[in-house]
Coordinates of C-alpha atoms and ligand atoms in Angstrom, one line a residue:
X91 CA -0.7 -16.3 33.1
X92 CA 1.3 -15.0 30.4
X93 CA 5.3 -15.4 30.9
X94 CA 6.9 -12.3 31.7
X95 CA 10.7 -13.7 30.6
X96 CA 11.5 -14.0 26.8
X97 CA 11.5 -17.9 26.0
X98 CA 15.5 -18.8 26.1
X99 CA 17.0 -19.8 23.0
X100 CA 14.1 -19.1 20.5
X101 CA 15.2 -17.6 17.3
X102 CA 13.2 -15.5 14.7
X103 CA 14.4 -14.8 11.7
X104 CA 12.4 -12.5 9.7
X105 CA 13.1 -12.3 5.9
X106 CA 12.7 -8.7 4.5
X107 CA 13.2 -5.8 6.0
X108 CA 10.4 -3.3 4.5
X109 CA 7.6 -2.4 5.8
X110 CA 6.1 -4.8 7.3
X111 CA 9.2 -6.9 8.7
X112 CA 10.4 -3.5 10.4
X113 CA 6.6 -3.0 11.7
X114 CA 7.1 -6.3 13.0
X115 CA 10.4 -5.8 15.1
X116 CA 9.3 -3.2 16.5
X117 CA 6.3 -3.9 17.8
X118 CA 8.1 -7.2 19.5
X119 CA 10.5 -4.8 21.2
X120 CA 7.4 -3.2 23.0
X121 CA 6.8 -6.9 24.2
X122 CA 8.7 -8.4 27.2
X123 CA 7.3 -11.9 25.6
X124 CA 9.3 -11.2 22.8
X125 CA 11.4 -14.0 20.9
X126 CA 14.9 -14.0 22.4
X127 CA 16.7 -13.5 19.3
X128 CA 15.8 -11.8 16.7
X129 CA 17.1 -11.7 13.0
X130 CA 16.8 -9.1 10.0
X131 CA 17.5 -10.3 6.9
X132 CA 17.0 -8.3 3.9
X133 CA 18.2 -7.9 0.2
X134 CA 18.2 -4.3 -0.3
X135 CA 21.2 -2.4 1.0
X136 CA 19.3 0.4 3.2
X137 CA 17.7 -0.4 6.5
X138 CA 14.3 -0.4 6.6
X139 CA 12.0 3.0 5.0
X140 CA 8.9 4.3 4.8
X141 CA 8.4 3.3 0.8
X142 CA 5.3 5.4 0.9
X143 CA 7.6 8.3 0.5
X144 CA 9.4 7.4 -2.7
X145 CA 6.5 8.9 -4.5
X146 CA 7.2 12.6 -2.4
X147 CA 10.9 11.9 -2.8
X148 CA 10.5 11.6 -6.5
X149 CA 9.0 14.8 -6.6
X150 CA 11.7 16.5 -4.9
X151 CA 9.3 17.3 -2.1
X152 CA 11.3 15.2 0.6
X153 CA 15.2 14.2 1.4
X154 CA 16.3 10.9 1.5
X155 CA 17.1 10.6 5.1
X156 CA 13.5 12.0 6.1
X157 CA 12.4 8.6 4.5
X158 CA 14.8 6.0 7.0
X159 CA 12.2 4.6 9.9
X160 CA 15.8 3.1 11.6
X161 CA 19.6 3.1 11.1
X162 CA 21.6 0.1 11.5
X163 CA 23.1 1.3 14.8
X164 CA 19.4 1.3 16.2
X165 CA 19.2 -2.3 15.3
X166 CA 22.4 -2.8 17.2
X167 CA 21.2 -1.1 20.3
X168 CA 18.3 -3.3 20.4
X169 CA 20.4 -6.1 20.0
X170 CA 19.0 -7.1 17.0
X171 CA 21.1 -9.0 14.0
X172 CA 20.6 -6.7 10.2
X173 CA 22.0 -8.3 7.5
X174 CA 21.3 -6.4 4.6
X175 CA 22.2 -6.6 1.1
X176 CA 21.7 -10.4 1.0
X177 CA 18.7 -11.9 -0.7
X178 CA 17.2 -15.5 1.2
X179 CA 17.4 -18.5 -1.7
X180 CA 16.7 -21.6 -0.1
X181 CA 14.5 -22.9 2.7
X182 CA 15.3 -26.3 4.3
X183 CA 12.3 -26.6 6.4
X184 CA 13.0 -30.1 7.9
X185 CA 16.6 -28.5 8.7
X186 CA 15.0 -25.1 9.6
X187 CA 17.8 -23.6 8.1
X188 CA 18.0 -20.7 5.4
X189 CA 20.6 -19.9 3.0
X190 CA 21.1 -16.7 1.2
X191 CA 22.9 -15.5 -2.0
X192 CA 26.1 -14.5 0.1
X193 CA 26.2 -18.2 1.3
X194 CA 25.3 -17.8 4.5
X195 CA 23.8 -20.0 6.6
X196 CA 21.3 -19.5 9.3
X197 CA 18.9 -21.4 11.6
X198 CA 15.9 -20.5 13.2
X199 CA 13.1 -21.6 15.5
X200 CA 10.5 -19.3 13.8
X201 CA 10.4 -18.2 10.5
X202 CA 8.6 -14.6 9.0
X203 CA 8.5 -14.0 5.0
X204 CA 7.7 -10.8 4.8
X205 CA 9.1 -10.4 1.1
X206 CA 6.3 -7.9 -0.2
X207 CA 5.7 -7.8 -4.1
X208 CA 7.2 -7.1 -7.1
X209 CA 5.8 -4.8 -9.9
X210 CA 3.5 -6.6 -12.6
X211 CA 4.8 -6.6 -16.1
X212 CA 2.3 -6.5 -19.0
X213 CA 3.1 -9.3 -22.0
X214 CA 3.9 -6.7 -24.3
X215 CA 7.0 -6.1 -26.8
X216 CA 10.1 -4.2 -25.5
X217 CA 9.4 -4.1 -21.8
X218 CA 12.9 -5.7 -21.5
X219 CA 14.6 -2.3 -23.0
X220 CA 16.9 0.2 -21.5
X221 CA 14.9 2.9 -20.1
X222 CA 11.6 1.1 -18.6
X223 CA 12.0 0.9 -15.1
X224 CA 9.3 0.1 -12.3
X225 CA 8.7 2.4 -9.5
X226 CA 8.8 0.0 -6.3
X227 CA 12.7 0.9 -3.9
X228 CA 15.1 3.7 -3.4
X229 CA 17.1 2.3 -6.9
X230 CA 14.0 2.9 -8.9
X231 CA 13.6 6.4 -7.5
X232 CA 17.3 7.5 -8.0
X233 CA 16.9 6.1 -11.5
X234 CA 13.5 7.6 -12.0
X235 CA 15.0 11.3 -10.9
X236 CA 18.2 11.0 -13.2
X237 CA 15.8 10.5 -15.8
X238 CA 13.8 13.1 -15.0
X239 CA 16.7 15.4 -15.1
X240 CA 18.1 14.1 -17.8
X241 CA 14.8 12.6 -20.4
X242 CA 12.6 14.9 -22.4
X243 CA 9.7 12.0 -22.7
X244 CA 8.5 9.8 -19.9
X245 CA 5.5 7.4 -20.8
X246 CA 3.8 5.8 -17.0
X247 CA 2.0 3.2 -18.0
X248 CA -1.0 2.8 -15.3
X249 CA -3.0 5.3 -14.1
X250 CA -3.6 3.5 -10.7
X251 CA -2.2 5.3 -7.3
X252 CA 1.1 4.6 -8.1
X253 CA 1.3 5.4 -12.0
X254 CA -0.2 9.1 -10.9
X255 CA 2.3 9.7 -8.0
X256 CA 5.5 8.7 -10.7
X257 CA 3.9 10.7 -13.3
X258 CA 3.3 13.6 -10.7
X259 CA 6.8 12.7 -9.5
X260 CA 8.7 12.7 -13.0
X261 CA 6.8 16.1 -14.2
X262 CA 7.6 18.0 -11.1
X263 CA 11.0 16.5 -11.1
X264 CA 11.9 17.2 -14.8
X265 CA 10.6 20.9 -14.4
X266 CA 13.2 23.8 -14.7
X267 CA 15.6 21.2 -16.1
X268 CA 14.7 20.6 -19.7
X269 CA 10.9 20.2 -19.4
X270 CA 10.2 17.0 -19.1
X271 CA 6.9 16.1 -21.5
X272 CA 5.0 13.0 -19.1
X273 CA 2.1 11.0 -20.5
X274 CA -0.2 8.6 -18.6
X275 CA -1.2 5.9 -20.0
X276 CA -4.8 4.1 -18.5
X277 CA -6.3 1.1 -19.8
X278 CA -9.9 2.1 -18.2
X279 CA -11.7 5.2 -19.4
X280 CA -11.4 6.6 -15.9
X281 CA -8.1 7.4 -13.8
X282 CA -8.6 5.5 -10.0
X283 CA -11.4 3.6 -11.5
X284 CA -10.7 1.0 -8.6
X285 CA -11.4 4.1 -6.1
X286 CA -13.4 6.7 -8.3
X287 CA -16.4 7.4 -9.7
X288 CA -16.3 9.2 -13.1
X289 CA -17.0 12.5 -11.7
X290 CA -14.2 12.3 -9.1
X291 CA -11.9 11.0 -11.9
X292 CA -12.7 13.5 -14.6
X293 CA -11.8 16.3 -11.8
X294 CA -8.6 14.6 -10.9
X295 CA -7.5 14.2 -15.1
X296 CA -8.7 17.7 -15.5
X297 CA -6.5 18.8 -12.5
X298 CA -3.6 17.0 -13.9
X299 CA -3.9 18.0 -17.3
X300 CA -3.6 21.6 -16.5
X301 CA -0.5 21.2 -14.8
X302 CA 0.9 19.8 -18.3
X303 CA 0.5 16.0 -17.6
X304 CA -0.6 14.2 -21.0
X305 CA -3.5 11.7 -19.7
X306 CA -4.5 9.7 -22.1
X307 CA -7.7 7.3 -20.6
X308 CA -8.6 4.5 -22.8
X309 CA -5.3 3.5 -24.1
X310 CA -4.1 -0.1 -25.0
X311 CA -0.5 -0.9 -25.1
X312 CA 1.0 -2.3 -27.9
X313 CA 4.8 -2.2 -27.8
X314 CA 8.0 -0.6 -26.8
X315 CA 9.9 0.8 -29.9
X316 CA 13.8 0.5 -29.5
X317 CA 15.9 3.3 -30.6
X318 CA 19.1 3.0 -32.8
X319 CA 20.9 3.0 -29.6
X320 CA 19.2 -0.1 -28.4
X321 CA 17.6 2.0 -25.8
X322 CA 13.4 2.3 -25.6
X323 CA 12.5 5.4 -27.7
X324 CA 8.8 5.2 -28.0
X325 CA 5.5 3.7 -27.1
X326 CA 3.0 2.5 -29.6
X327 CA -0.9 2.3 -28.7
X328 CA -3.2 0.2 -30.7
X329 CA -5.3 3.1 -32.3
X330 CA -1.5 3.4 -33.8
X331 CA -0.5 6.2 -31.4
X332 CA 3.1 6.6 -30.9
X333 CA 4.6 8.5 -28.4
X334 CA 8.0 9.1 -28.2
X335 CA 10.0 8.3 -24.8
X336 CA 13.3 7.7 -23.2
X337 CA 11.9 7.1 -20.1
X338 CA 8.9 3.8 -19.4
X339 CA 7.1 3.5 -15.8
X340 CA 5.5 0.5 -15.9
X341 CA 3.0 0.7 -13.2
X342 CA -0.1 -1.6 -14.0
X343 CA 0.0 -3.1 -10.1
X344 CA 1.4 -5.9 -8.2
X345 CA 2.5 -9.2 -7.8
X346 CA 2.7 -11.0 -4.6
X347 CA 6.8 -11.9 -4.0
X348 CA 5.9 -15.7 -2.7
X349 CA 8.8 -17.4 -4.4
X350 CA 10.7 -18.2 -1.5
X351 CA 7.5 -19.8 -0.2
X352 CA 7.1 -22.0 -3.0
X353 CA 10.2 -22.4 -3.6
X354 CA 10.0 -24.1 0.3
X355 CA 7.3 -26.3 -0.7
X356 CA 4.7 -24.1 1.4
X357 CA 1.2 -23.3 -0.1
X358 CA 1.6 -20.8 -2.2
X359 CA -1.1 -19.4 -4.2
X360 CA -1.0 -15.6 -5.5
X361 CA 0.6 -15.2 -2.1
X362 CA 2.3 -17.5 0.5
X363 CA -0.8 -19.0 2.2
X364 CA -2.1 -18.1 5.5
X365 CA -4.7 -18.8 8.2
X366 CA -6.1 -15.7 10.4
X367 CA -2.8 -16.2 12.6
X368 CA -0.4 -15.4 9.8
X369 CA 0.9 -18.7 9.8
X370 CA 1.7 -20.5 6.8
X371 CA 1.1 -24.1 6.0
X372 CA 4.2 -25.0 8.3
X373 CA 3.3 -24.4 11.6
X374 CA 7.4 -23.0 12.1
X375 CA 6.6 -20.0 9.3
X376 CA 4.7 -17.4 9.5
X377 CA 3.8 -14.4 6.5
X378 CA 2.4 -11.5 6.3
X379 CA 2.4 -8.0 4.4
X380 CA 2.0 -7.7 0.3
X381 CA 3.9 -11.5 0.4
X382 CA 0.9 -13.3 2.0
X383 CA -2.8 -13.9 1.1
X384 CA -5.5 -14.7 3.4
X385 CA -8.9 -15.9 2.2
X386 CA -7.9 -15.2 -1.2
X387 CA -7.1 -12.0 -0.4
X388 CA -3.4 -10.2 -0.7
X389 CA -2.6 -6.3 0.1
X390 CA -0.9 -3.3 -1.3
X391 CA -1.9 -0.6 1.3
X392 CA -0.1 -0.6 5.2
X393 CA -3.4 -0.1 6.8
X394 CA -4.6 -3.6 7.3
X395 CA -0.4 -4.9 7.1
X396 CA -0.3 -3.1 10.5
X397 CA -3.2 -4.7 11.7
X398 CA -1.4 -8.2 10.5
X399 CA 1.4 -7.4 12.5
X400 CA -0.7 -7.1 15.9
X401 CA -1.9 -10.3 15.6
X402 CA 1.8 -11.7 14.2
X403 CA 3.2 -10.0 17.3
X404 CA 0.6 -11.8 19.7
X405 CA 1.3 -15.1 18.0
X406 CA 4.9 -15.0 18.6
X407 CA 4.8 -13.5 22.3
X408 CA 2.1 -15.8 23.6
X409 CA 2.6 -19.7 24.5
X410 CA 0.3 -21.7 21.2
X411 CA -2.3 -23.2 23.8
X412 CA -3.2 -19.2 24.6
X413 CA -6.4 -18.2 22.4
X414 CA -5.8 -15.0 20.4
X415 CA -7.9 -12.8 18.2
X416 CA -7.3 -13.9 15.1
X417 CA -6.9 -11.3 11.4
X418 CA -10.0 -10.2 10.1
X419 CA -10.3 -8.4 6.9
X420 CA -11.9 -4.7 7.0
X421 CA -12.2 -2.3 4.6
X422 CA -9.3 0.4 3.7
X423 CA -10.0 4.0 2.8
X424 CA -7.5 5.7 -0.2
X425 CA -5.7 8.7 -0.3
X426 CA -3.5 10.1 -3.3
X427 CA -0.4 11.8 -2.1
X428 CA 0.1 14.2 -5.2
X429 CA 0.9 17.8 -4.0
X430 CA -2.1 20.1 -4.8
X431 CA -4.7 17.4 -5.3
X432 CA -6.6 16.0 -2.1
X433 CA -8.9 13.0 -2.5
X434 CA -9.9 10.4 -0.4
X435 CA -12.0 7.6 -0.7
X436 CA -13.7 4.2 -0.1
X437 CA -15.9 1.4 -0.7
X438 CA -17.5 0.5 -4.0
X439 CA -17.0 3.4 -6.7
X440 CA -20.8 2.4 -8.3
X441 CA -23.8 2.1 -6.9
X442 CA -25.7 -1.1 -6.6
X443 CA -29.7 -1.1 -7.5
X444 CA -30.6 -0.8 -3.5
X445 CA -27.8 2.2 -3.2
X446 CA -29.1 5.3 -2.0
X447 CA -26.7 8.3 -3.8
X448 CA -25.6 11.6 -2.0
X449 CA -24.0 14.0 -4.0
X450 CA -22.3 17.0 -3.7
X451 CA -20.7 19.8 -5.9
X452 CA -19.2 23.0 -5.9
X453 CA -16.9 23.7 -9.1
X454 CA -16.1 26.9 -8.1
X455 CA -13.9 25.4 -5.3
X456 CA -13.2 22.6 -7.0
X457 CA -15.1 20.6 -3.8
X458 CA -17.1 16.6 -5.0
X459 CA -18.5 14.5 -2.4
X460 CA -20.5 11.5 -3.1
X461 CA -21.8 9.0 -0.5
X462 CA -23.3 5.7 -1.1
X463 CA -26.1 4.4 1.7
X464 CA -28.1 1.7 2.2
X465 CA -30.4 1.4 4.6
X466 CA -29.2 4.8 6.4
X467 CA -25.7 3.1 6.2
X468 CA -22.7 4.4 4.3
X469 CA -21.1 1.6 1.9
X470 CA -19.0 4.1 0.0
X471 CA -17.5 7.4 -0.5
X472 CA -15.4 9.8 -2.9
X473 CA -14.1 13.3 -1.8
X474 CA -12.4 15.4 -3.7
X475 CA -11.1 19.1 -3.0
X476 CA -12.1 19.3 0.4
X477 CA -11.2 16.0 1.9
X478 CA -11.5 16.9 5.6
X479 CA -14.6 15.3 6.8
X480 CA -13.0 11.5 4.8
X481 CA -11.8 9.9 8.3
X482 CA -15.2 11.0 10.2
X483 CA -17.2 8.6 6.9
X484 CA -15.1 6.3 6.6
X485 CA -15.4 5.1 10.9
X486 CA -19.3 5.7 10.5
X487 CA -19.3 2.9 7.6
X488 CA -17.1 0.9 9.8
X489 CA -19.0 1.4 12.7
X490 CA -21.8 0.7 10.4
X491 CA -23.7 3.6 12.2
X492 CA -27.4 4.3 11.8
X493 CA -27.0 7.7 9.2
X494 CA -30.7 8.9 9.2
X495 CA -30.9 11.2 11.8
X496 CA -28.4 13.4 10.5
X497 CA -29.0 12.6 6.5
X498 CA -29.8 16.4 6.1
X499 CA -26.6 17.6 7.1
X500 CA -24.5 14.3 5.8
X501 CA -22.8 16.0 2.9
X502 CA -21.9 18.9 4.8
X503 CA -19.1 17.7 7.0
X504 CA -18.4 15.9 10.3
X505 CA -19.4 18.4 12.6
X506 CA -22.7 18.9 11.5
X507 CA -23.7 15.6 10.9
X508 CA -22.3 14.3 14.4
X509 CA -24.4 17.2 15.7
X510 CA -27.4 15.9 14.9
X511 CA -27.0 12.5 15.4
X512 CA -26.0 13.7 18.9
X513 CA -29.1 15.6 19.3
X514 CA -31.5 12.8 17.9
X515 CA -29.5 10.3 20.4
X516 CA -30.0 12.8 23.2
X517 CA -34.0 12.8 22.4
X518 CA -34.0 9.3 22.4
X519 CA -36.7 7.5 24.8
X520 CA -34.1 5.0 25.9
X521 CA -31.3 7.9 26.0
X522 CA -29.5 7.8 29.4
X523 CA -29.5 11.7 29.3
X524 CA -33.1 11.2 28.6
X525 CA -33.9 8.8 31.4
X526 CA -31.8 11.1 33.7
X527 CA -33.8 14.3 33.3
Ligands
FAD742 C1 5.9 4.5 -4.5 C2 5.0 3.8 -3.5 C3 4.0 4.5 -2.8 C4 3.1 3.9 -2.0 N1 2.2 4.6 -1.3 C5 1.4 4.0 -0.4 C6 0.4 4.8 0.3 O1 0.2 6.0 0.1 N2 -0.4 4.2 1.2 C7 -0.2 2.8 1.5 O2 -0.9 2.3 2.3 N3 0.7 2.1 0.8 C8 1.5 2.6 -0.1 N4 2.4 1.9 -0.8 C9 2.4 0.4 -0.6 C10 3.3 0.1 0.7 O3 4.6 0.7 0.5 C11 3.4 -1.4 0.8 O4 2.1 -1.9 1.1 C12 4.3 -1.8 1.9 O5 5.6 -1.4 1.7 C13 4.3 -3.4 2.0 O6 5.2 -3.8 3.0 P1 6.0 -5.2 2.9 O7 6.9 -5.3 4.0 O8 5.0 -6.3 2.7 O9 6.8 -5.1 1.5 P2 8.1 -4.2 1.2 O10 8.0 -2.9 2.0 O11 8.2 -4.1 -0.2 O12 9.3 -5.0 1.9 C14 9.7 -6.2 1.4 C15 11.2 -6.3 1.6 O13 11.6 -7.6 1.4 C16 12.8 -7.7 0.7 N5 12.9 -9.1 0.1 C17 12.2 -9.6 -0.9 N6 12.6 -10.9 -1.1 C18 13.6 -11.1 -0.2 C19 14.5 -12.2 0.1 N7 14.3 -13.4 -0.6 N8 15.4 -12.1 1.0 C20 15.6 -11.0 1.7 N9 14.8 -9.9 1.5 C21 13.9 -10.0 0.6 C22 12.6 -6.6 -0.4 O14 13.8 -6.2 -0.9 C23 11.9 -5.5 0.5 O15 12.9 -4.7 1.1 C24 3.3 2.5 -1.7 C25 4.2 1.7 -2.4 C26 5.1 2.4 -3.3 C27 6.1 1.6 -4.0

């Protein structure tokens, strides 16, 4: 029997309050199981928000308040302790005590590092200058819109998810003031080439190009040129490029945030270690979100962090002799959220020698869909233009469904497709419908 009464006296701390530690509270409140106490602790200022929508605030196509997922006063209600603005330093795990940067002290039963990631810096010259920021909390974004009110050049450096969305961001942001000039910078000779196929990517640069973004595929970073002011004032390439700019996004990708972790003497690898039941290597702390890897695997997209915090939740709710499913990886589909520009996809962006290859193309509206099958099976997709039908893929390759009744109609959309593989399940001999008639 599962207890119906919170266990007395049990205290969680959680350290962070993004997305994942938020997630995490609220998904305990829903429990009657839930820890007794409960506290927040987390060294940005702001209560928790949804960081997805920095890259729509940056392009002036959001307010700020639209982004906050609760307020303080909510986490009073709940009677729930927030102490924001306070960074955790130290861990005394035989103590189970924390101390953070304001010198406070705290104990706790059960711990949660849910710390995320910081941005990865490339070893290059100058990346310590005035003017090269990172694109990661509400600070960056404030500082990335002054400078795109205020810059004429801005250099992103990454054309991943998040170096398009700030370079979207900046160039929508600096329009109508002085015209900001943006150019993105991409090591590989395709935009997305973690997501796309070179189609799919040559539609998106051409997209972006005609809006006025500078792409620039191919490019290797040399340094950061300081200006007489001590400022950054350009960006030199190898092929001895230089681009002028008062403004650097570094976006090249992620680092796991597990220094607390190993700073506590856990296992820390990329990320704070864990087993399928988020715990770490003391059986008293627990991680999850971008801080934690499992099975060599860490995370920069919420989809499978909320499936984490499911199993998190049930961890900390249920006695430990109580079996629970554990976390098991599963695949993610991408969407890019610039204005103007749909595109989802998923799976491997190149086919393998056993891949079967579905394509579709229809310039004139601007539509690209390309499937990869094997055995009847979709492994992968890309859509561009019309993006629609992305969801209805992406749960038959989960599923792993059985594609060939319906491979006619498969690049045609959802409704078709499912159409036919109703029919062809309806005329099957072992059918109930079948057996029925
Ligand atoms: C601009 C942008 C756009 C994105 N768009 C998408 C998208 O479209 N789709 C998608 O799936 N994902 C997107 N992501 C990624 C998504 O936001 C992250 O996967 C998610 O926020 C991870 O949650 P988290 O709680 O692990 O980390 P975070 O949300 O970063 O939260 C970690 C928190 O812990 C705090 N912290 C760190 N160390 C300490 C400490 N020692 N003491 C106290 N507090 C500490 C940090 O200050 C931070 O507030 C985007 C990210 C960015 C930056």
């Amino acid at each position: 029997m599962r207890p119906t009464q919170p266990p007395t006296g049990e205290r969680l701390v959680i350290v962070g309050n993004g997305m994942a530690g938020h997630r995490l509270v609220e998904t305990l409140l829903a429990r009657p199981e839930r820890p007794a106490k409960i506290t927040v602790i987390g060294a940005e200022t702001a209560p928790a928000y949804n960081r997805i929508l920095l890259s729509p605030l940056l392009a002036g196509e959001m307010e700020r308040d639209a982004l906050t997922l609760r307020n303080a006063e909510w986490y009073a209600e709940q009677g729930i302790e927030l102490v924001l603005g306070e960074r955790v330093e130290t861990i005394d795990r035989a103590a189970r005590r924390l101390t953070t940067d304001a010198g406070r002290r705290l104990g706790y039963d059960r711990l949660v590092l849910a710390t995320g990631s910081n941005p990865a810096r490339p070893p290059v010259p100058g990346l310590e200058l005035p003017g090269v920021h990172v694109f990661r909390d509400l600070n960056d974004a404030d500082a990335l819109t002054r400078a795109a009110e205020t810059g004429r050049n801005a250099v992103v450096i990454g054309g991943g998810l998040l170096g398009l969305e700030a370079a979207e961001g900046l160039r929508k942001r600096g329009q109508g003031q002085r015209g900001m000039q943006v150019s993105l910078l991409q090591r590989d000779d395709r935009l997305m080439n973690r997501q796309l196929d070179l189609t799919a990517a040559r539609l998106l640069e051409s997209e972006l190009r005609s809006r006025g973004l500078d792409v620039r595929t191919g490019a290797q970073l040399e340094c950061l040129e300081d200006g007489s002011d001590g400022r950054v004032c350009a960006v030199h390439l190898a092929d001895g490029t230089r681009l002028p700019a008062d403004c650097v996004v570094v976006a090249i990708g992620i680092v796991p945030n597990a220094e607390l972790g190993r700073i506590a003497g856990l296992e820390v690898n990329r990320g704070v270690v864990v087993d399928e039941w988020l715990t770490t290597s003391d059986p008293a702390i627990h991680a999850l979100g971008e801080c934690c890897e499992h099975r060599g695997r860490t995370y920069g997209l919420v989809e499978p962090i909320w499936r984490q915090v499911e199993v998190l939740a049930d961890r900390l709710c249920r006695p430990a002799t109580e079996r629970i499913a554990g976390y098991v990886e599963a695949p993610s589909a991408t969407k890019l959220k610039v204005s103007g520009v749909s595109l989802y996809a998923f799976g491997p962006t190149e086919p393998e020698a056993d891949h079967e290859v579905l394509s579709y193309r229809d310039p004139q509206q601007g539509d690209y869909r390309r499937l990869l099958l094997r055995n009847g099976r979709i492994e992968g997709a890309v859509f561009y233009g019309d993006t629609a039908a992305g969801p209805w893929y992406f749960e038959q390759a989960l599923a792993g469904t059985d594609l060939s009744a319906c491979r006619q109609a498969l690049l045609l959309g959802a409704a078709d497709a499912q159409a036919l593989l109703d029919d062809a399940a309806t005329d099957s001999p072992t059918s109930p419908v079948k057996e029925a008639a």
